[in-house]
mmCIF file with all atom_site columns, C-alpha atoms in Angstrom:
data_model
loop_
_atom_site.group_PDB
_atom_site.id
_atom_site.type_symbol
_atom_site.label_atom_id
_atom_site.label_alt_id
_atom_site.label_comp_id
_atom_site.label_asym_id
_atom_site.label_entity_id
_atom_site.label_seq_id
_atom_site.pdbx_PDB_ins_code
_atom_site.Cartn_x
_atom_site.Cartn_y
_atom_site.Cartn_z
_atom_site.occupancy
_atom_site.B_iso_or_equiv
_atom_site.pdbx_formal_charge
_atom_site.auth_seq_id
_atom_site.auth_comp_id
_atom_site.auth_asym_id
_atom_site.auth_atom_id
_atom_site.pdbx_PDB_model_num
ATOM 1  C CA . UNK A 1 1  ? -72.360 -13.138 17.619 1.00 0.00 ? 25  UNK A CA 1
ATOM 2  C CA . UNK A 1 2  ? -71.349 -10.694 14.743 1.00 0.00 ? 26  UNK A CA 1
ATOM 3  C CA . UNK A 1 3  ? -71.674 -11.389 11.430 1.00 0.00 ? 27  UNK A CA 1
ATOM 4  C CA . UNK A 1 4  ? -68.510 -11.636 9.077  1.00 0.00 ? 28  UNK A CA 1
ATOM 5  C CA . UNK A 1 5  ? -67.423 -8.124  7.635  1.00 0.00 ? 29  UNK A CA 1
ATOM 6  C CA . UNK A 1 6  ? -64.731 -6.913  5.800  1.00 0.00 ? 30  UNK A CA 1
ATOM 7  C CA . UNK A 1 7  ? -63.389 -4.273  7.741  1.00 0.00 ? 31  UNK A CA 1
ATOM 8  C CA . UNK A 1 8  ? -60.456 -2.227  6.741  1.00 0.00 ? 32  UNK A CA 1
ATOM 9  C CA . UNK A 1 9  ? -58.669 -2.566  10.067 1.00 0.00 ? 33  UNK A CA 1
ATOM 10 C CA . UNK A 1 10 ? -57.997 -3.957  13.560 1.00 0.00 ? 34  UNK A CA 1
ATOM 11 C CA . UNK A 1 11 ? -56.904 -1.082  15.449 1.00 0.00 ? 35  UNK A CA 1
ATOM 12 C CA . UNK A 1 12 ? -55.582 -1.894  18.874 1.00 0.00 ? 36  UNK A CA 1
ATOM 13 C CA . UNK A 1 13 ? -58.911 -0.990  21.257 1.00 0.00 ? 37  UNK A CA 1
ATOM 14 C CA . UNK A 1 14 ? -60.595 -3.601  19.358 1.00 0.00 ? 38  UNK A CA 1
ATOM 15 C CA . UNK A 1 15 ? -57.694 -5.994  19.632 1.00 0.00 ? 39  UNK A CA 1
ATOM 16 C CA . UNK A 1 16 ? -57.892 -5.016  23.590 1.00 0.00 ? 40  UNK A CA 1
ATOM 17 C CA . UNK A 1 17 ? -61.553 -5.707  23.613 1.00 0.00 ? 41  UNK A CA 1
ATOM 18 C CA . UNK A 1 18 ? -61.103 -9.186  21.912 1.00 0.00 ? 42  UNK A CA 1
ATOM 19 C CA . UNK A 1 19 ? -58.324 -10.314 24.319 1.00 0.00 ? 43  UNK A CA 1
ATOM 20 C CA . UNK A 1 20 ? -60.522 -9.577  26.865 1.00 0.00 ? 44  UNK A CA 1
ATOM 21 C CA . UNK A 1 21 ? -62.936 -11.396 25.996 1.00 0.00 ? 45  UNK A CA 1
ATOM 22 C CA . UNK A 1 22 ? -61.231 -14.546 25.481 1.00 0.00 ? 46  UNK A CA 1
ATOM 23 C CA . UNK A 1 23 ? -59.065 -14.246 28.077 1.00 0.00 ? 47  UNK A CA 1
ATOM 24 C CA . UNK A 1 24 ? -61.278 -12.330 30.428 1.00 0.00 ? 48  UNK A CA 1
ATOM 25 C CA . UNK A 1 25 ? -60.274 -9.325  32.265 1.00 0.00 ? 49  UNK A CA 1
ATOM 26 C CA . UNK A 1 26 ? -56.470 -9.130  33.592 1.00 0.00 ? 50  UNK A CA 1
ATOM 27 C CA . UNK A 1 27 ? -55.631 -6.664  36.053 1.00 0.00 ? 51  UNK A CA 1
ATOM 28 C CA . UNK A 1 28 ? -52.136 -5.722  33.978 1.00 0.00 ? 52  UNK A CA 1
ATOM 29 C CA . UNK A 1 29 ? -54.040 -4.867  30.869 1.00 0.00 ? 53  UNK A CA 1
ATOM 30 C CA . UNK A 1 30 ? -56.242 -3.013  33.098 1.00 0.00 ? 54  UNK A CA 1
ATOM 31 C CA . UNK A 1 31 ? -54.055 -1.066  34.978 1.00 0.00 ? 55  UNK A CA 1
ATOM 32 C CA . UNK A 1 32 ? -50.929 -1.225  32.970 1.00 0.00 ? 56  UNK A CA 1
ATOM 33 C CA . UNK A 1 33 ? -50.318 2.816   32.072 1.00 0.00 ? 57  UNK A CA 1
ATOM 34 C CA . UNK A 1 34 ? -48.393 4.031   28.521 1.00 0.00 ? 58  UNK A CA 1
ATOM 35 C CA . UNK A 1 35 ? -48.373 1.886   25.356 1.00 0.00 ? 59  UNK A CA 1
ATOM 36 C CA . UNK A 1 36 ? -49.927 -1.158  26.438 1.00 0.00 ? 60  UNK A CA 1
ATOM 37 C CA . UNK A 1 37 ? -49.472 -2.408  22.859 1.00 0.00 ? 61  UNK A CA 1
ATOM 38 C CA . UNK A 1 38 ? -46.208 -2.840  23.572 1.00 0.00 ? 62  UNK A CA 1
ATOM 39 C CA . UNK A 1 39 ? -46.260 -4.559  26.218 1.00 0.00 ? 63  UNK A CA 1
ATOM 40 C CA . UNK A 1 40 ? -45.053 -8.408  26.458 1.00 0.00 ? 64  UNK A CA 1
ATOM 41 C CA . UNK A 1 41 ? -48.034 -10.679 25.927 1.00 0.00 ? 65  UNK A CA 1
ATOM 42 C CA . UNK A 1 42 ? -46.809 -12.815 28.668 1.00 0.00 ? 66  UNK A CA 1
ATOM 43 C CA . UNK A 1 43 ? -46.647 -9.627  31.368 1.00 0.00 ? 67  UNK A CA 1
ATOM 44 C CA . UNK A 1 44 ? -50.182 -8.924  30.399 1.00 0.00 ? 68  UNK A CA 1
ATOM 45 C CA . UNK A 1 45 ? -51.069 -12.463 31.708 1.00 0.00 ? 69  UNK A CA 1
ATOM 46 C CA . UNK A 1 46 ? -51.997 -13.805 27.948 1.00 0.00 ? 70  UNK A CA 1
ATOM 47 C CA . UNK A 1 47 ? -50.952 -17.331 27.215 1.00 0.00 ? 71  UNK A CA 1
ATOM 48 C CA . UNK A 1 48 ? -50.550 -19.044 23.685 1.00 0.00 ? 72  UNK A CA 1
ATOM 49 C CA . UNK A 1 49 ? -54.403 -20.305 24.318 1.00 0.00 ? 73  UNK A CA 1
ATOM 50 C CA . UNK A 1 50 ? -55.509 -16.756 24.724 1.00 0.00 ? 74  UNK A CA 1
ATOM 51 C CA . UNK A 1 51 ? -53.584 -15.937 21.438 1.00 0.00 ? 75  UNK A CA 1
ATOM 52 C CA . UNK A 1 52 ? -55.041 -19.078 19.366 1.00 0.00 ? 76  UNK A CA 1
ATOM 53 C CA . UNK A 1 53 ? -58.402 -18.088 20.705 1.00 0.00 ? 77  UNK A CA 1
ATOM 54 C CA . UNK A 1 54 ? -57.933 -14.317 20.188 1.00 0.00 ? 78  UNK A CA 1
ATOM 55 C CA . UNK A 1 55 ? -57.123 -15.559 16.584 1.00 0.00 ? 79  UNK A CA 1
ATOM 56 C CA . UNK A 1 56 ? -60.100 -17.575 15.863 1.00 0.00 ? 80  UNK A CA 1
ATOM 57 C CA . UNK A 1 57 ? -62.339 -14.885 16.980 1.00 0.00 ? 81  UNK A CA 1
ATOM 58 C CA . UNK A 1 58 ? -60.083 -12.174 14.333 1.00 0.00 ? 82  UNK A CA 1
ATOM 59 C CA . UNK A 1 59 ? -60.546 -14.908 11.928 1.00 0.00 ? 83  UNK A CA 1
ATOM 60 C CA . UNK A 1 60 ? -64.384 -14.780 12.218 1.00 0.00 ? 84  UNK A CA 1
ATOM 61 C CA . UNK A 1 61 ? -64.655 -11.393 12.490 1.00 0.00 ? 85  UNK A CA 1
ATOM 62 C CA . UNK A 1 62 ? -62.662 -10.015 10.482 1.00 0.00 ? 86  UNK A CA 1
ATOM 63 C CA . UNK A 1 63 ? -62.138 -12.573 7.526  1.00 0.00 ? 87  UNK A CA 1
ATOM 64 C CA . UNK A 1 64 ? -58.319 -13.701 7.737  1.00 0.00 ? 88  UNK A CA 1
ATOM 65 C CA . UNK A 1 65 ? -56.035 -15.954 9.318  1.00 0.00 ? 89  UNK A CA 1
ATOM 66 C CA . UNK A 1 66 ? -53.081 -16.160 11.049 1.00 0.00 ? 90  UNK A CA 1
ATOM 67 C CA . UNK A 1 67 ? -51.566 -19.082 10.818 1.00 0.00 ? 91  UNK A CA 1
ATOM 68 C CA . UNK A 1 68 ? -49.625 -20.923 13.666 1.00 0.00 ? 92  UNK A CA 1
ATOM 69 C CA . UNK A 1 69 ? -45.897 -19.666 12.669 1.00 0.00 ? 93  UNK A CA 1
ATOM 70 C CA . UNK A 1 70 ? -47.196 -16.354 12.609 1.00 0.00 ? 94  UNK A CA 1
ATOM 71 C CA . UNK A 1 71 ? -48.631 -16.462 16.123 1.00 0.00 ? 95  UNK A CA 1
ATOM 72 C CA . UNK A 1 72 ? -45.795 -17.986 16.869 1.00 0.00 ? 96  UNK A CA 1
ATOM 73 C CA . UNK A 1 73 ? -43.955 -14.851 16.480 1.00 0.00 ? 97  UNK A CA 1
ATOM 74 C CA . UNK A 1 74 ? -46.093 -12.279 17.707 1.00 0.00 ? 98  UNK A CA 1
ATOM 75 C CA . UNK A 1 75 ? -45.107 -10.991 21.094 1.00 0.00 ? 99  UNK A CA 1
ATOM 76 C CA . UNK A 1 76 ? -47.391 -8.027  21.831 1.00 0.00 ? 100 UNK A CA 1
ATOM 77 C CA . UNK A 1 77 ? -50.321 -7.061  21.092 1.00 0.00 ? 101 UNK A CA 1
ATOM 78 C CA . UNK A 1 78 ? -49.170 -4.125  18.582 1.00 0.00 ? 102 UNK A CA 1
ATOM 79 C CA . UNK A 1 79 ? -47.763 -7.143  16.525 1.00 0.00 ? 103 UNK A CA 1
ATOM 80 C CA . UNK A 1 80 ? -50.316 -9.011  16.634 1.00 0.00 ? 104 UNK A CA 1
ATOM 81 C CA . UNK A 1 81 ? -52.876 -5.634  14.877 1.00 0.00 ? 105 UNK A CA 1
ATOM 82 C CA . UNK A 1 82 ? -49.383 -5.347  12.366 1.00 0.00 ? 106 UNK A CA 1
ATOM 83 C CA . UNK A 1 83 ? -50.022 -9.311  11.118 1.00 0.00 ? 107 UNK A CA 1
ATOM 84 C CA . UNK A 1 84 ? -53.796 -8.790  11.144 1.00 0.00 ? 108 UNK A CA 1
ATOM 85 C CA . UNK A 1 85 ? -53.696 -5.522  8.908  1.00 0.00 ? 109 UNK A CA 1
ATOM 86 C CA . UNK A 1 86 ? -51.046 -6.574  6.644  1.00 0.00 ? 110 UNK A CA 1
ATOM 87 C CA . UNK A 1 87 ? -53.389 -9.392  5.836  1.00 0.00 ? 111 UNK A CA 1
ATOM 88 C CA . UNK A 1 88 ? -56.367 -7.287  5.550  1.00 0.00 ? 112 UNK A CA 1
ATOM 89 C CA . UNK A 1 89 ? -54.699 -5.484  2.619  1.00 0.00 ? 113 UNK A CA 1
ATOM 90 C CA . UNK A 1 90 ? -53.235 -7.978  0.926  1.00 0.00 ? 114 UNK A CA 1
ATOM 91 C CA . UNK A 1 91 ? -57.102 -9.204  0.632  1.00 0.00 ? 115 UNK A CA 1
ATOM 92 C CA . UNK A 1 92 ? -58.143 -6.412  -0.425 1.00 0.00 ? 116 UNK A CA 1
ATOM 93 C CA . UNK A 1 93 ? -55.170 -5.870  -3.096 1.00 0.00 ? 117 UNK A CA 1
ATOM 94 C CA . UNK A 1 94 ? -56.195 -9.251  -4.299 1.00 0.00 ? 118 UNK A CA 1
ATOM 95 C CA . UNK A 1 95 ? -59.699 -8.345  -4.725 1.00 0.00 ? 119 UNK A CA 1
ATOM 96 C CA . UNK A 1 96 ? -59.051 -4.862  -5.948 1.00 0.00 ? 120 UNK A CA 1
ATOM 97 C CA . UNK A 1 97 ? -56.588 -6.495  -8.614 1.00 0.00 ? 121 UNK A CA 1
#
């Protein structure tokens, strides 16, 4: 297990990497073709479990949290990179200011 850093972004690969990893390996993010990060969660075979857990893991890794209205509203994984980012750099305005 990594230890916690304070990286300046998730990029989408990483997200990918995650969700596989808690989720294991799905054949639609595998063979999907185009912008999988817009692709429907649900398509890609991810569940709400596979988001909470995706979560916890971002949450350790990365140093923020999403809370449960905000997965809540996340749909794809593109969104879900867009909540984790904007709440890298609001840490890091906080610190910074």
């Amino acid at each position: 297990m990594s230890e916690l850093r304070e990286p300046s972004e998730l990029t989408l690969p990483v997200l990918t990497d995650i969700m596989r990893e808690c989720a294991g390996e799905d054949e639609a993010l595998t063979a999907h073709e185009g912008d999988i990060g817009e692709v429907e969660l649900e398509f890609l075979g991810y569940d709400s479990l596979a988001l909470m857990e995706a979560a916890s893991r971002v949450k350790r890794q990365f140093g923020v949290e999403l809370s449960d209205d905000g997965l809540a509203q996340i749909r794809t994984l593109n969104q879900f990179v867009t909540a984790v980012n904007e709440r890298l750099a609001s840490a890091a305005a906080g610190r910074a200011g």
